[in-house]
XYZ file of C-alpha atoms in Angstrom:
512
model
C 0.000 0.000 0.000
C 1.096 3.565 -0.615
C 1.107 4.317 3.134
C 3.686 1.573 3.673
C 5.961 2.500 0.787
C 6.211 6.145 1.826
C 8.336 5.355 4.896
C 10.921 3.077 3.322
C 13.744 5.628 3.279
C 12.898 7.719 6.343
C 15.815 8.098 8.756
C 15.581 8.157 12.531
C 15.800 11.327 14.568
C 17.251 10.878 18.046
C 14.850 13.352 19.683
C 11.147 14.014 19.117
C 8.671 15.953 21.225
C 6.171 13.059 21.186
C 6.792 9.384 20.495
C 3.719 7.371 19.491
C 3.893 3.590 19.876
C 1.879 1.628 17.330
C 0.508 2.353 13.852
C -2.898 0.791 14.376
C -6.223 2.549 14.637
C -5.137 4.161 17.943
C -1.731 5.368 16.787
C -2.880 6.774 13.441
C -5.834 8.563 15.034
C -3.599 9.986 17.768
C -1.083 11.222 15.191
C -3.858 13.040 13.347
C -4.950 14.852 16.508
C -1.346 15.741 17.384
C -0.783 17.264 13.946
C -4.048 19.202 14.066
C -3.893 20.464 17.643
C -0.150 20.648 18.381
C 1.154 21.433 14.923
C 4.578 22.590 16.088
C 5.527 19.387 17.843
C 7.795 16.828 16.227
C 6.802 13.190 16.461
C 7.541 9.692 15.277
C 5.452 6.510 15.291
C 7.301 3.285 16.075
C 5.559 0.178 14.728
C 6.898 -3.325 15.345
C 5.236 -4.827 12.269
C 6.023 -4.218 8.596
C 2.764 -2.397 7.936
C 0.048 -0.272 9.517
C -3.293 -1.403 10.904
C -2.444 -3.152 14.166
C -5.234 -5.673 14.718
C -6.169 -5.468 11.048
C -2.597 -6.205 10.002
C -2.410 -9.193 12.354
C -5.774 -10.859 11.774
C -6.019 -12.584 8.409
C -8.464 -15.368 9.274
C -11.388 -16.111 6.935
C -13.978 -13.351 6.867
C -12.026 -11.054 9.232
C -14.244 -8.027 9.838
C -15.143 -5.393 12.391
C -17.259 -6.267 15.385
C -18.241 -2.606 15.798
C -20.067 -0.423 13.316
C -17.749 1.787 11.296
C -19.746 4.968 11.905
C -18.364 4.903 15.458
C -15.291 2.729 14.870
C -14.239 5.106 12.121
C -12.690 8.392 13.198
C -14.813 11.426 13.936
C -12.779 13.446 11.417
C -13.104 11.116 8.401
C -16.550 9.998 7.199
C -17.245 6.314 6.725
C -19.176 5.656 3.518
C -19.533 1.864 3.405
C -21.621 -0.769 5.183
C -21.633 -0.524 9.001
C -19.780 -3.820 9.455
C -16.656 -3.773 7.299
C -14.106 -6.310 6.155
C -10.467 -6.245 7.189
C -9.512 -5.055 3.724
C -12.000 -2.176 3.817
C -10.757 -1.036 7.224
C -7.112 -1.149 6.124
C -8.010 0.910 3.062
C -9.733 3.488 5.296
C -6.743 3.741 7.674
C -4.386 3.957 4.706
C -6.374 6.880 3.326
C -6.055 8.699 6.670
C -2.284 8.164 6.565
C -1.910 9.350 2.972
C -4.319 12.276 3.173
C -2.565 13.718 6.224
C 1.097 12.960 5.528
C 1.322 10.676 8.544
C 3.341 8.067 6.639
C 6.417 10.310 6.746
C 6.471 9.847 10.527
C 6.105 6.046 10.716
C 9.036 3.708 11.255
C 8.021 0.104 10.624
C 9.882 -2.922 11.914
C 10.880 -1.277 15.203
C 10.195 -3.375 18.304
C 10.639 -1.412 21.522
C 12.808 -3.199 24.097
C 12.971 -0.618 26.913
C 11.528 2.720 28.057
C 13.446 4.618 30.752
C 12.444 7.933 32.328
C 15.034 10.304 33.782
C 13.871 13.033 36.138
C 17.250 14.707 35.708
C 16.573 15.358 32.040
C 12.766 15.059 32.095
C 13.063 12.730 29.123
C 12.116 9.214 28.119
C 14.833 7.130 26.495
C 13.296 4.535 24.198
C 15.353 1.657 22.831
C 14.095 -0.375 19.887
C 15.271 -3.335 17.849
C 15.273 -2.471 14.153
C 14.393 -5.592 12.201
C 15.908 -4.514 8.872
C 19.505 -4.626 10.127
C 19.102 -6.206 13.603
C 20.496 -3.136 15.341
C 19.389 -1.224 18.434
C 18.253 2.348 17.858
C 17.621 4.922 20.571
C 15.178 7.796 20.771
C 14.550 10.413 23.422
C 11.206 12.113 23.847
C 9.308 14.412 26.184
C 6.068 12.461 25.974
C 5.156 8.827 25.330
C 1.795 8.137 23.694
C 1.212 4.392 23.997
C -1.135 3.149 21.267
C -0.116 -0.494 20.911
C -3.372 -2.001 22.181
C -3.817 -4.522 24.941
C -3.103 -8.000 23.582
C -0.041 -9.966 22.510
C 0.106 -10.016 18.696
C 2.744 -12.753 18.611
C 1.364 -15.292 21.059
C -2.404 -15.897 21.209
C -4.096 -17.807 24.006
C -4.165 -21.560 23.440
C -5.304 -23.712 26.374
C -3.048 -26.587 27.395
C -5.143 -29.281 25.745
C -4.091 -32.888 26.368
C -2.972 -34.760 23.254
C -2.691 -31.744 20.960
C 0.632 -33.033 19.637
C -1.113 -36.265 18.562
C -3.439 -34.454 16.151
C -2.478 -35.212 12.518
C -4.539 -32.518 10.814
C -3.895 -28.777 10.500
C -4.085 -26.856 13.775
C -4.002 -23.057 13.792
C -5.062 -20.290 16.117
C -7.224 -17.755 14.267
C -4.820 -14.954 15.192
C -1.979 -16.813 13.427
C -4.013 -17.832 10.374
C -2.044 -18.549 7.212
C -4.033 -17.408 4.126
C -2.510 -20.354 2.247
C -4.619 -22.816 4.264
C -7.211 -24.413 1.974
C -10.412 -25.364 3.776
C -12.515 -26.108 0.701
C -14.275 -29.477 1.017
C -12.626 -30.040 4.405
C -14.124 -30.803 7.788
C -13.393 -27.741 9.907
C -13.619 -27.568 13.698
C -13.727 -24.074 15.222
C -13.108 -24.006 18.983
C -14.709 -20.966 20.592
C -17.955 -19.034 20.462
C -17.132 -15.342 20.553
C -16.759 -12.672 17.884
C -13.883 -14.433 16.112
C -15.727 -17.745 15.917
C -18.846 -15.936 14.717
C -16.741 -14.585 11.840
C -14.691 -17.672 10.960
C -17.619 -20.123 10.972
C -19.808 -18.561 8.247
C -16.749 -17.720 6.109
C -15.450 -21.300 6.221
C -18.938 -22.746 5.746
C -19.123 -21.213 2.259
C -16.780 -23.881 0.839
C -15.972 -26.347 3.643
C -17.530 -29.808 3.619
C -18.886 -29.067 7.105
C -18.092 -26.833 10.069
C -18.426 -27.710 13.741
C -18.317 -25.026 16.421
C -17.209 -26.441 19.773
C -17.887 -24.062 22.621
C -17.266 -24.307 26.330
C -20.185 -21.973 26.979
C -22.643 -20.051 24.768
C -22.396 -16.422 23.685
C -25.051 -13.779 23.041
C -25.411 -12.810 19.383
C -26.938 -9.721 17.845
C -28.330 -10.278 14.339
C -29.135 -7.351 12.081
C -28.914 -6.289 8.454
C -25.529 -4.903 7.493
C -26.920 -1.507 6.616
C -27.907 1.683 8.392
C -31.358 2.838 7.416
C -30.780 6.413 8.556
C -27.531 6.698 6.566
C -29.210 5.316 3.463
C -32.098 7.759 3.780
C -29.848 10.796 4.379
C -27.796 9.935 1.304
C -30.963 9.411 -0.715
C -32.082 12.977 -0.033
C -28.653 14.398 -0.852
C -27.081 15.091 2.545
C -23.272 15.455 2.389
C -21.141 12.628 3.789
C -19.678 14.615 6.690
C -23.163 15.354 7.967
C -24.276 11.772 7.374
C -21.265 10.535 9.356
C -21.858 12.942 12.235
C -25.600 12.286 12.516
C -25.391 8.503 12.134
C -22.500 8.402 14.611
C -24.753 10.070 17.178
C -27.669 7.772 16.335
C -25.556 4.618 16.700
C -24.025 5.905 19.925
C -27.469 6.653 21.346
C -28.753 3.192 20.415
C -25.678 1.527 21.944
C -26.135 3.452 25.169
C -29.792 2.508 25.354
C -29.043 -1.180 24.744
C -26.233 -1.224 27.304
C -28.452 0.228 30.010
C -31.350 -2.054 29.142
C -29.020 -5.047 29.477
C -28.598 -3.992 33.100
C -32.164 -2.931 33.913
C -34.222 -5.440 31.922
C -31.876 -8.225 30.785
C -34.647 -10.796 30.343
C -36.496 -8.547 27.900
C -33.289 -7.963 25.920
C -32.589 -11.706 25.816
C -35.986 -12.345 24.253
C -35.411 -9.559 21.706
C -32.039 -11.076 20.767
C -33.710 -14.451 20.371
C -36.363 -13.034 18.095
C -33.685 -11.566 15.855
C -32.106 -15.036 15.643
C -35.459 -16.614 14.772
C -35.860 -14.122 11.941
C -32.284 -14.593 10.697
C -32.511 -18.375 10.725
C -35.994 -18.428 9.220
C -37.080 -20.808 11.988
C -39.840 -19.492 14.316
C -39.208 -22.497 16.578
C -35.410 -22.132 16.711
C -34.053 -24.238 19.591
C -31.895 -22.168 21.974
C -31.161 -24.887 24.528
C -28.422 -25.839 25.151
C -26.169 -24.110 22.603
C -27.466 -20.549 22.650
C -28.341 -19.895 26.292
C -25.430 -18.085 27.994
C -24.887 -18.232 31.741
C -24.437 -14.463 32.130
C -26.526 -11.397 31.360
C -26.157 -9.650 27.985
C -23.103 -7.367 27.706
C -21.390 -8.798 30.779
C -19.204 -10.210 28.048
C -18.960 -8.904 24.511
C -22.130 -9.121 22.440
C -21.086 -10.767 19.154
C -22.487 -9.078 16.059
C -23.800 -11.242 13.215
C -24.310 -9.072 10.116
C -27.300 -10.332 8.161
C -27.501 -13.216 10.649
C -24.848 -15.121 8.671
C -23.956 -17.547 11.476
C -27.557 -18.679 11.880
C -28.180 -18.878 8.159
C -25.385 -21.449 7.739
C -26.765 -23.303 10.769
C -30.247 -23.367 9.216
C -28.730 -24.610 5.943
C -27.229 -27.607 7.729
C -23.634 -26.456 7.206
C -22.939 -26.004 10.919
C -23.056 -28.268 13.952
C -22.745 -26.727 17.410
C -21.368 -28.737 20.328
C -21.365 -27.337 23.864
C -18.843 -29.189 26.006
C -15.249 -29.098 27.198
C -12.345 -30.909 25.557
C -11.191 -34.135 27.177
C -8.310 -34.496 24.737
C -7.102 -34.279 21.174
C -6.331 -37.407 19.191
C -5.032 -38.178 15.717
C -8.361 -37.474 13.994
C -9.671 -34.543 15.997
C -11.127 -33.974 19.449
C -12.950 -36.041 22.039
C -15.180 -34.028 24.341
C -15.796 -34.681 28.003
C -19.079 -36.500 27.314
C -17.277 -38.873 24.919
C -18.274 -37.252 21.616
C -15.631 -37.629 18.894
C -15.339 -34.703 16.476
C -13.213 -35.533 13.451
C -11.642 -32.607 11.615
C -9.164 -31.949 8.826
C -8.544 -28.453 10.178
C -8.903 -27.196 13.755
C -9.137 -23.435 14.255
C -8.692 -22.201 17.819
C -10.771 -19.055 18.320
C -9.876 -19.026 22.002
C -8.940 -15.403 22.446
C -5.664 -13.732 23.239
C -3.140 -13.090 25.963
C -3.286 -9.708 27.651
C -0.319 -7.433 27.010
C 0.011 -4.444 29.323
C 1.855 -1.555 27.651
C 3.264 -3.989 25.103
C 5.044 -6.002 27.826
C 7.842 -3.463 27.449
C 10.161 -3.038 30.472
C 9.538 0.453 31.871
C 11.527 2.222 34.564
C 11.441 5.594 36.280
C 14.781 6.853 37.565
C 16.145 3.331 37.549
C 13.169 1.729 39.330
C 11.235 -0.860 37.305
C 7.507 -0.131 36.980
C 5.057 -2.760 38.173
C 1.805 -1.677 36.545
C -0.199 -3.667 39.071
C 1.104 -1.332 41.784
C -0.031 1.847 40.034
C -3.489 3.437 40.025
C -4.999 4.601 36.768
C -6.332 8.089 36.105
C -9.386 7.628 33.871
C -7.827 4.543 32.297
C -5.108 6.522 30.484
C -2.414 7.775 32.908
C -0.851 5.946 35.857
C 0.369 7.214 39.212
C 4.120 7.606 39.446
C 4.666 7.478 35.671
C 5.488 10.902 34.163
C 4.692 12.189 30.681
C 2.912 9.102 29.398
C -0.599 8.158 28.341
C -2.000 4.768 27.295
C -4.868 4.574 24.816
C -7.259 1.902 26.081
C -10.600 2.027 24.309
C -14.076 0.712 25.008
C -15.528 -2.772 24.951
C -19.236 -1.930 24.789
C -18.754 1.046 22.482
C -16.315 1.368 19.604
C -12.644 1.508 20.579
C -12.025 4.530 18.368
C -14.456 6.759 20.236
C -11.874 6.902 23.015
C -9.006 7.372 20.565
C -10.614 10.614 19.382
C -11.551 11.729 22.874
C -8.094 11.030 24.306
C -6.480 12.704 21.311
C -8.244 15.940 22.118
C -7.429 15.663 25.818
C -3.741 14.801 25.462
C -3.179 17.671 23.058
C -4.908 20.012 25.502
C -2.622 18.700 28.259
C 0.505 19.207 26.126
C -0.512 22.772 25.282
C -1.267 23.479 28.929
C 2.204 22.262 29.901
C 3.716 24.599 27.309
C 1.635 27.496 28.600
C 2.814 27.089 32.196
C 6.370 26.109 31.247
C 6.118 22.608 32.720
C 8.487 19.881 31.513
C 6.881 17.071 33.495
C 3.371 15.968 34.414
C 2.190 12.989 36.390
C -0.965 12.023 38.215
C -1.185 11.431 41.954
C -3.940 10.636 44.424
C -5.293 13.804 46.014
C -5.747 14.445 49.731
C -9.478 13.773 49.330
C -8.667 10.355 47.838
C -7.006 9.101 51.008
C -9.928 6.900 52.041
C -10.753 5.741 48.521
C -11.204 2.021 47.998
C -8.664 0.580 45.539
C -9.513 -2.521 43.521
C -8.887 -4.242 40.178
C -8.881 -2.466 36.804
C -12.450 -3.562 36.159
C -15.009 -5.395 38.272
C -16.119 -8.832 37.108
C -19.796 -7.985 37.467
C -19.242 -5.097 35.058
C -17.296 -6.933 32.344
C -15.833 -10.411 32.714
C -14.087 -11.812 29.622
C -11.513 -14.512 30.367
C -8.576 -12.594 28.881
C -9.037 -9.793 31.423
C -9.721 -12.007 34.418
C -6.712 -14.275 33.702
C -4.236 -11.395 34.050
C -6.189 -8.747 35.932
C -3.353 -8.306 38.445
C -0.995 -7.190 35.672
C -3.199 -4.178 34.924
C -3.099 -0.920 36.884
C -5.411 -0.687 39.873
C -8.573 1.419 39.976
C -10.318 3.513 42.599
C -14.025 3.819 43.269
C -14.203 7.388 41.950
C -14.720 8.151 38.226
C -11.362 9.948 38.046
C -9.483 6.855 39.152
C -10.899 4.157 36.893
C -11.721 3.309 33.307
C -15.503 3.382 33.623
C -16.118 1.834 30.167
C -18.954 4.352 29.952
C -18.382 6.404 26.816
C -21.700 8.181 27.211
C -20.608 9.638 30.554
C -16.978 10.178 29.565
C -17.794 12.192 26.461
C -19.082 14.861 28.850
C -16.336 14.359 31.472
C -13.272 14.507 29.221
C -13.701 18.015 27.757
C -14.348 19.273 31.295
C -11.251 17.717 32.931
C -9.667 20.435 35.047
C -5.941 20.453 34.267
C -5.351 22.463 37.449
C -6.976 19.782 39.602
C -4.783 18.411 42.389
C -4.658 15.060 40.571
C -2.142 16.639 38.148
C 1.369 17.290 39.409
C 3.541 19.542 37.254
C 7.305 19.535 37.771
C 6.755 17.922 41.157
C 4.189 20.463 42.388
C 0.422 20.529 42.566
C -1.343 23.604 41.248
C -2.437 25.753 44.181
C -4.180 28.523 42.270
C -7.291 28.662 40.141
C -5.295 29.100 36.936
C -7.413 29.195 33.786
C -7.507 26.158 31.546
C -5.967 26.253 28.100
C -8.725 26.392 25.503
C -9.397 23.162 23.632
């Protein structure tokens, strides 16, 4: 792609004002905001892979697509003009256009894997070391501010349970995250292990040409079936409304609907469950669709991610007899496939593990402040983006119930406002610290299990920063509240410490 080729000859600069880590949807969006709102600041984006896109560069499994609608997953500054649920290729094209249209490619260095980040209070600088793949050398950068946009999962090592007998299996075994596009599943028996968003994508894609697909799940998932179109967007275009207005209006409509559904999942979950079931009945064409035992989850809707099925594709292949669902645990693998705990043998030519990923906190990069290693589990997060005791750094961590990118845009505006405020008061260093009024605050895990409980978070919850019981000291996962909070964050609040001192006066905020 053009966006990749543009950076082939760019040379490193030892110092930049801002260093952005990751050229995925978070990093590219953050770079746009930095250019627009802090135009005088120099920056570089370090990307460990050989291309942009992050998740969309990594995931090449059959049918790879968004699980969020693109009117909110797309950036606020660039209209989305396609179907709400988009393919991997369409999303990469969109991100590539953002890079090319805004000259961001000139700032990206691909093939740079960061190996250490060290803060010095003497110099008020981060020193960032990276391994450059092209010539296997170590390169060093210094920067005033680190903008961490590398996501929250390990791109190199997905989660694969320790299944007995896996080495005995004679067919093709692959985790979806490590899918090789050369794998031919036509006329093959395919077993997909898992039931979440990835499985809901892989199953209908494989079923198009596979002899048969079996989905083996440990426990059921909630699915949301709907047409892959937005009626409001279609109507606005029909009457001649410009795309920027369509994008803005539909973005608000989708956000409103998501908020309403999220709250209804908490206040009237049984009603929502029945509505989700009716959508499945319509998608499958079977008014008597049987939900027990394979489609009756043990948790309320949205306590784990609600998997989107555009045009009900998963249930259409089930209704066509191309899919068998088995709900059980694995006793062991054998030469021909898998035997479940109840003794069922599932033979397969290809086994695809859609079992999720391993959490990666700040890219698993060793961080230190003045020679002291940082243990993220011993820090407390400020609104899920800054951590106590860690100067001049922010981590982009998006939403689970709303589109990830909504927080990318919101944090982009905030971080630029913070950087301009530091310039205005002549501060070289900012960090967050608990205030005197936070002394009796309860401190707990990053997120509470009753709020959101996917396995990948619960497995490594202690590796994440801690959270308080006040909105300032946690990642609430509530975009609809945060979109009002973030623009109103008081940069003179005692939570912000500039050059080692709290602000003691009612200094005016820097305009956004």
